[in-house]
PDB file of C-alpha atoms in Angstrom:
ATOM      1  CA  MET A   1     100.725  -2.516 186.797  1.00  0.00           C
ATOM      2  CA  LYS A   2     103.433  -3.892 184.541  1.00  0.00           C
ATOM      3  CA  VAL A   3     107.060  -3.052 185.342  1.00  0.00           C
ATOM      4  CA  ILE A   4     110.366  -3.270 183.462  1.00  0.00           C
ATOM      5  CA  SER A   5     113.768  -1.674 183.946  1.00  0.00           C
ATOM      6  CA  VAL A   6     116.154  -0.110 181.434  1.00  0.00           C
ATOM      7  CA  TYR A   7     119.767   0.003 182.583  1.00  0.00           C
ATOM      8  CA  GLY A   8     123.314   0.371 181.286  1.00  0.00           C
ATOM      9  CA  TYR A   9     126.305   2.680 181.322  1.00  0.00           C
ATOM     10  CA  SER A  10     126.081   6.448 180.900  1.00  0.00           C
ATOM     11  CA  LYS A  11     125.589   7.588 177.293  1.00  0.00           C
ATOM     12  CA  SER A  12     124.448   4.113 176.192  1.00  0.00           C
ATOM     13  CA  GLY A  13     120.938   5.182 175.141  1.00  0.00           C
ATOM     14  CA  LYS A  14     118.945   4.483 178.320  1.00  0.00           C
ATOM     15  CA  THR A  15     117.002   7.734 178.454  1.00  0.00           C
ATOM     16  CA  THR A  16     116.269   7.709 174.717  1.00  0.00           C
ATOM     17  CA  THR A  17     114.974   4.143 175.040  1.00  0.00           C
ATOM     18  CA  VAL A  18     112.795   5.090 178.025  1.00  0.00           C
ATOM     19  CA  GLU A  19     111.432   8.197 176.252  1.00  0.00           C
ATOM     20  CA  ARG A  20     110.557   6.243 173.132  1.00  0.00           C
ATOM     21  CA  LEU A  21     108.890   3.449 175.140  1.00  0.00           C
ATOM     22  CA  ILE A  22     106.824   5.926 177.151  1.00  0.00           C
ATOM     23  CA  LYS A  23     105.603   7.694 173.994  1.00  0.00           C
ATOM     24  CA  GLU A  24     104.749   4.434 172.210  1.00  0.00           C
ATOM     25  CA  LEU A  25     102.942   2.959 175.230  1.00  0.00           C
ATOM     26  CA  ILE A  26     100.890   6.150 175.561  1.00  0.00           C
ATOM     27  CA  LYS A  27     100.082   5.934 171.830  1.00  0.00           C
ATOM     28  CA  ARG A  28      98.707   2.474 172.613  1.00  0.00           C
ATOM     29  CA  ASN A  29      96.411   4.046 175.246  1.00  0.00           C
ATOM     30  CA  TYR A  30      98.315   2.931 178.323  1.00  0.00           C
ATOM     31  CA  THR A  31      99.081   5.157 181.269  1.00  0.00           C
ATOM     32  CA  VAL A  32     102.804   5.245 182.077  1.00  0.00           C
ATOM     33  CA  GLY A  33     104.892   6.241 185.071  1.00  0.00           C
ATOM     34  CA  SER A  34     108.661   6.258 185.425  1.00  0.00           C
ATOM     35  CA  VAL A  35     111.341   6.068 188.093  1.00  0.00           C
ATOM     36  CA  LYS A  36     114.877   7.361 187.442  1.00  0.00           C
ATOM     37  CA  ASP A  37     117.556   5.901 189.712  1.00  0.00           C
ATOM     38  CA  ILE A  38     120.357   8.434 190.121  1.00  0.00           C
ATOM     39  CA  HIS A  39     123.791   7.062 190.960  1.00  0.00           C
ATOM     40  CA  TYR A  40     125.619  10.275 191.903  1.00  0.00           C
ATOM     41  CA  GLU A  41     126.429  10.614 195.601  1.00  0.00           C
ATOM     42  CA  GLU A  42     126.180  14.404 195.359  1.00  0.00           C
ATOM     43  CA  PHE A  43     122.630  14.315 193.955  1.00  0.00           C
ATOM     44  CA  SER A  44     119.972  16.022 196.028  1.00  0.00           C
ATOM     45  CA  ILE A  45     116.859  17.814 194.926  1.00  0.00           C
ATOM     46  CA  ASP A  46     116.939  19.453 198.343  1.00  0.00           C
ATOM     47  CA  MET A  47     119.717  22.057 198.109  1.00  0.00           C
ATOM     48  CA  GLU A  48     121.782  22.999 201.151  1.00  0.00           C
ATOM     49  CA  GLY A  49     120.258  26.036 202.833  1.00  0.00           C
ATOM     50  CA  SER A  50     116.914  25.860 200.979  1.00  0.00           C
ATOM     51  CA  ASN A  51     113.703  26.187 202.961  1.00  0.00           C
ATOM     52  CA  THR A  52     112.994  22.477 202.627  1.00  0.00           C
ATOM     53  CA  ASP A  53     116.543  21.675 203.776  1.00  0.00           C
ATOM     54  CA  ARG A  54     115.947  23.871 206.808  1.00  0.00           C
ATOM     55  CA  HIS A  55     112.634  22.084 207.516  1.00  0.00           C
ATOM     56  CA  ARG A  56     114.399  18.708 207.357  1.00  0.00           C
ATOM     57  CA  LYS A  57     117.236  19.883 209.614  1.00  0.00           C
ATOM     58  CA  ALA A  58     114.655  21.146 212.092  1.00  0.00           C
ATOM     59  CA  GLY A  59     113.414  17.572 212.362  1.00  0.00           C
ATOM     60  CA  ALA A  60     110.519  17.145 209.909  1.00  0.00           C
ATOM     61  CA  GLY A  61     110.187  13.444 209.048  1.00  0.00           C
ATOM     62  CA  LEU A  62     108.623  14.120 205.658  1.00  0.00           C
ATOM     63  CA  VAL A  63     109.003  17.322 203.659  1.00  0.00           C
ATOM     64  CA  THR A  64     106.921  18.339 200.647  1.00  0.00           C
ATOM     65  CA  ALA A  65     107.838  21.130 198.242  1.00  0.00           C
ATOM     66  CA  ARG A  66     104.772  22.336 196.333  1.00  0.00           C
ATOM     67  CA  GLY A  67     105.314  24.696 193.456  1.00  0.00           C
ATOM     68  CA  LEU A  68     102.969  26.138 190.876  1.00  0.00           C
ATOM     69  CA  TYR A  69     103.550  23.237 188.485  1.00  0.00           C
ATOM     70  CA  GLU A  70     104.912  20.309 190.520  1.00  0.00           C
ATOM     71  CA  THR A  71     104.915  18.735 193.944  1.00  0.00           C
ATOM     72  CA  ASP A  72     108.011  16.978 195.270  1.00  0.00           C
ATOM     73  CA  ILE A  73     107.795  14.757 198.337  1.00  0.00           C
ATOM     74  CA  LEU A  74     111.234  14.442 199.906  1.00  0.00           C
ATOM     75  CA  PHE A  75     112.016  11.407 202.044  1.00  0.00           C
ATOM     76  CA  LYS A  76     115.108  11.419 204.284  1.00  0.00           C
ATOM     77  CA  GLU A  77     116.123   7.986 203.037  1.00  0.00           C
ATOM     78  CA  ARG A  78     116.574   5.864 199.939  1.00  0.00           C
ATOM     79  CA  LEU A  79     113.297   3.954 199.656  1.00  0.00           C
ATOM     80  CA  PRO A  80     113.211   0.356 198.433  1.00  0.00           C
ATOM     81  CA  MET A  81     111.578   0.002 195.009  1.00  0.00           C
ATOM     82  CA  PRO A  82     108.430  -1.757 196.346  1.00  0.00           C
ATOM     83  CA  GLU A  83     107.816   1.259 198.590  1.00  0.00           C
ATOM     84  CA  ILE A  84     108.269   3.671 195.672  1.00  0.00           C
ATOM     85  CA  LEU A  85     105.939   1.682 193.426  1.00  0.00           C
ATOM     86  CA  LYS A  86     103.127   2.020 195.990  1.00  0.00           C
ATOM     87  CA  PHE A  87     102.772   5.612 194.737  1.00  0.00           C
ATOM     88  CA  TYR A  88     102.046   4.453 191.177  1.00  0.00           C
ATOM     89  CA  ASP A  89      98.785   3.292 189.644  1.00  0.00           C
ATOM     90  CA  GLN A  90      99.684   3.483 185.962  1.00  0.00           C
ATOM     91  CA  ASP A  91      99.380   0.567 183.541  1.00  0.00           C
ATOM     92  CA  PHE A  92     103.169   0.522 183.014  1.00  0.00           C
ATOM     93  CA  VAL A  93     106.069   1.794 185.106  1.00  0.00           C
ATOM     94  CA  ILE A  94     109.436   2.076 183.369  1.00  0.00           C
ATOM     95  CA  LEU A  95     112.432   2.100 185.696  1.00  0.00           C
ATOM     96  CA  GLU A  96     115.641   3.706 184.440  1.00  0.00           C
ATOM     97  CA  GLY A  97     118.963   2.725 185.967  1.00  0.00           C
ATOM     98  CA  VAL A  98     117.409   0.316 188.462  1.00  0.00           C
ATOM     99  CA  THR A  99     119.363  -2.941 188.746  1.00  0.00           C
ATOM    100  CA  ASP A 100     118.433  -4.089 192.266  1.00  0.00           C
ATOM    101  CA  PHE A 101     114.797  -4.977 191.606  1.00  0.00           C
ATOM    102  CA  GLY A 102     113.671  -8.322 190.196  1.00  0.00           C
ATOM    103  CA  VAL A 103     111.899  -7.288 187.006  1.00  0.00           C
ATOM    104  CA  PRO A 104     112.674  -7.986 183.337  1.00  0.00           C
ATOM    105  CA  LYS A 105     115.362  -5.658 182.050  1.00  0.00           C
ATOM    106  CA  ILE A 106     116.458  -3.972 178.844  1.00  0.00           C
ATOM    107  CA  LEU A 107     120.230  -3.574 178.775  1.00  0.00           C
ATOM    108  CA  CYS A 108     121.450  -0.524 176.863  1.00  0.00           C
ATOM    109  CA  ALA A 109     125.077  -0.681 175.836  1.00  0.00           C
ATOM    110  CA  SER A 110     127.603   0.968 173.550  1.00  0.00           C
ATOM    111  CA  SER A 111     129.820  -2.051 172.892  1.00  0.00           C
ATOM    112  CA  ILE A 112     130.032  -5.822 173.215  1.00  0.00           C
ATOM    113  CA  GLU A 113     132.403  -5.258 176.168  1.00  0.00           C
ATOM    114  CA  ASP A 114     129.673  -3.235 177.929  1.00  0.00           C
ATOM    115  CA  VAL A 115     127.201  -6.050 177.325  1.00  0.00           C
ATOM    116  CA  MET A 116     129.599  -8.662 178.683  1.00  0.00           C
ATOM    117  CA  GLU A 117     130.211  -6.585 181.844  1.00  0.00           C
ATOM    118  CA  ARG A 118     126.533  -5.786 182.542  1.00  0.00           C
ATOM    119  CA  ILE A 119     124.570  -8.789 181.224  1.00  0.00           C
ATOM    120  CA  HIS A 120     122.231 -10.438 183.730  1.00  0.00           C
ATOM    121  CA  PRO A 121     119.737 -13.333 183.457  1.00  0.00           C
ATOM    122  CA  SER A 122     116.835 -10.848 183.808  1.00  0.00           C
ATOM    123  CA  VAL A 123     117.772  -9.120 180.501  1.00  0.00           C
ATOM    124  CA  PHE A 124     115.232  -9.921 177.779  1.00  0.00           C
ATOM    125  CA  VAL A 125     116.526  -7.594 175.019  1.00  0.00           C
ATOM    126  CA  LEU A 126     119.409  -5.236 174.248  1.00  0.00           C
ATOM    127  CA  SER A 127     118.977  -1.698 172.966  1.00  0.00           C
ATOM    128  CA  GLY A 128     120.759   1.636 172.889  1.00  0.00           C
ATOM    129  CA  VAL A 129     123.885   2.548 170.954  1.00  0.00           C
ATOM    130  CA  ILE A 130     124.814  -1.133 170.437  1.00  0.00           C
ATOM    131  CA  SER A 131     121.744  -1.525 168.191  1.00  0.00           C
ATOM    132  CA  ASN A 132     123.557   0.504 165.521  1.00  0.00           C
ATOM    133  CA  LYS A 133     126.257  -2.199 165.410  1.00  0.00           C
ATOM    134  CA  ILE A 134     124.593  -5.601 165.913  1.00  0.00           C
ATOM    135  CA  SER A 135     121.102  -7.111 165.624  1.00  0.00           C
ATOM    136  CA  ARG A 136     121.586 -10.130 167.878  1.00  0.00           C
ATOM    137  CA  PHE A 137     123.722 -11.093 170.875  1.00  0.00           C
ATOM    138  CA  LYS A 138     123.721 -14.805 171.704  1.00  0.00           C
ATOM    139  CA  ASN A 139     120.023 -15.625 172.277  1.00  0.00           C
ATOM    140  CA  LEU A 140     118.932 -11.976 172.682  1.00  0.00           C
ATOM    141  CA  SER A 141     117.465  -9.634 170.104  1.00  0.00           C
ATOM    142  CA  VAL A 142     119.032  -6.199 169.797  1.00  0.00           C
ATOM    143  CA  ILE A 143     116.369  -3.612 168.942  1.00  0.00           C
ATOM    144  CA  ASN A 144     116.911   0.049 168.083  1.00  0.00           C
ATOM    145  CA  ALA A 145     114.448   2.145 170.103  1.00  0.00           C
ATOM    146  CA  VAL A 146     114.599   5.005 167.590  1.00  0.00           C
ATOM    147  CA  THR A 147     114.035   3.078 164.359  1.00  0.00           C
ATOM    148  CA  ASP A 148     112.041   0.067 165.615  1.00  0.00           C
ATOM    149  CA  ILE A 149     110.110   1.241 168.675  1.00  0.00           C
ATOM    150  CA  LYS A 150     106.969  -0.687 167.720  1.00  0.00           C
ATOM    151  CA  ARG A 151     108.838  -4.009 167.827  1.00  0.00           C
ATOM    152  CA  LEU A 152     110.520  -3.104 171.126  1.00  0.00           C
ATOM    153  CA  THR A 153     107.196  -2.040 172.657  1.00  0.00           C
ATOM    154  CA  ASP A 154     105.508  -5.251 171.466  1.00  0.00           C
ATOM    155  CA  LEU A 155     108.209  -7.178 173.326  1.00  0.00           C
ATOM    156  CA  VAL A 156     107.798  -4.998 176.433  1.00  0.00           C
ATOM    157  CA  GLU A 157     104.029  -5.608 176.425  1.00  0.00           C
ATOM    158  CA  ARG A 158     104.635  -9.364 176.378  1.00  0.00           C
ATOM    159  CA  THR A 159     107.529  -9.441 178.850  1.00  0.00           C
ATOM    160  CA  ALA A 160     106.826  -6.830 181.563  1.00  0.00           C
ATOM    161  CA  ILE A 161     105.794  -8.454 184.825  1.00  0.00           C
ATOM    162  CA  ASP A 162     102.578  -7.703 186.641  1.00  0.00           C
ATOM    163  CA  TRP A 163     103.509  -6.131 189.940  1.00  0.00           C
ATOM    164  CA  GLU A 164     101.020  -5.312 192.666  1.00  0.00           C
ATOM    165  CA  PRO A 165     101.935  -3.243 195.706  1.00  0.00           C
ATOM    166  CA  VAL A 166     101.365  -5.011 199.022  1.00  0.00           C
TER     167      VAL A 166
END
């Protein structure tokens, strides 16, 4: 599978970029998976007092919630990205908000200041709100995911790394 990450500050265009990439990759006959890294300490899909919360508190090491239209497997810990990716077998996996995994990255930003604060050597292109203001930043292209998704996806196809679970 090929993996990239899209990261940046809140409201910088990350989710729009991910959505557009997923749709365009699927149009190109790829299968696509995604991982959303959530940075809020209060986040939990497992609500206090729910049945699954009660199962966990009773000591279950792994809890699964199976509904009519989805299945959620709830681990009691934050898994490292290689462990998470073992669950995927798609052609592409797009990570959103993941900065601690060594894959090529798209930085979404709203301003030059955001870019300067978040830039990293693994960034291969800029996108998001900043793409309405500039078309280049130093040696990096700035591509608008809404108006030029084909060009951005071409770059993703060439740049995403092959990653195999071990």
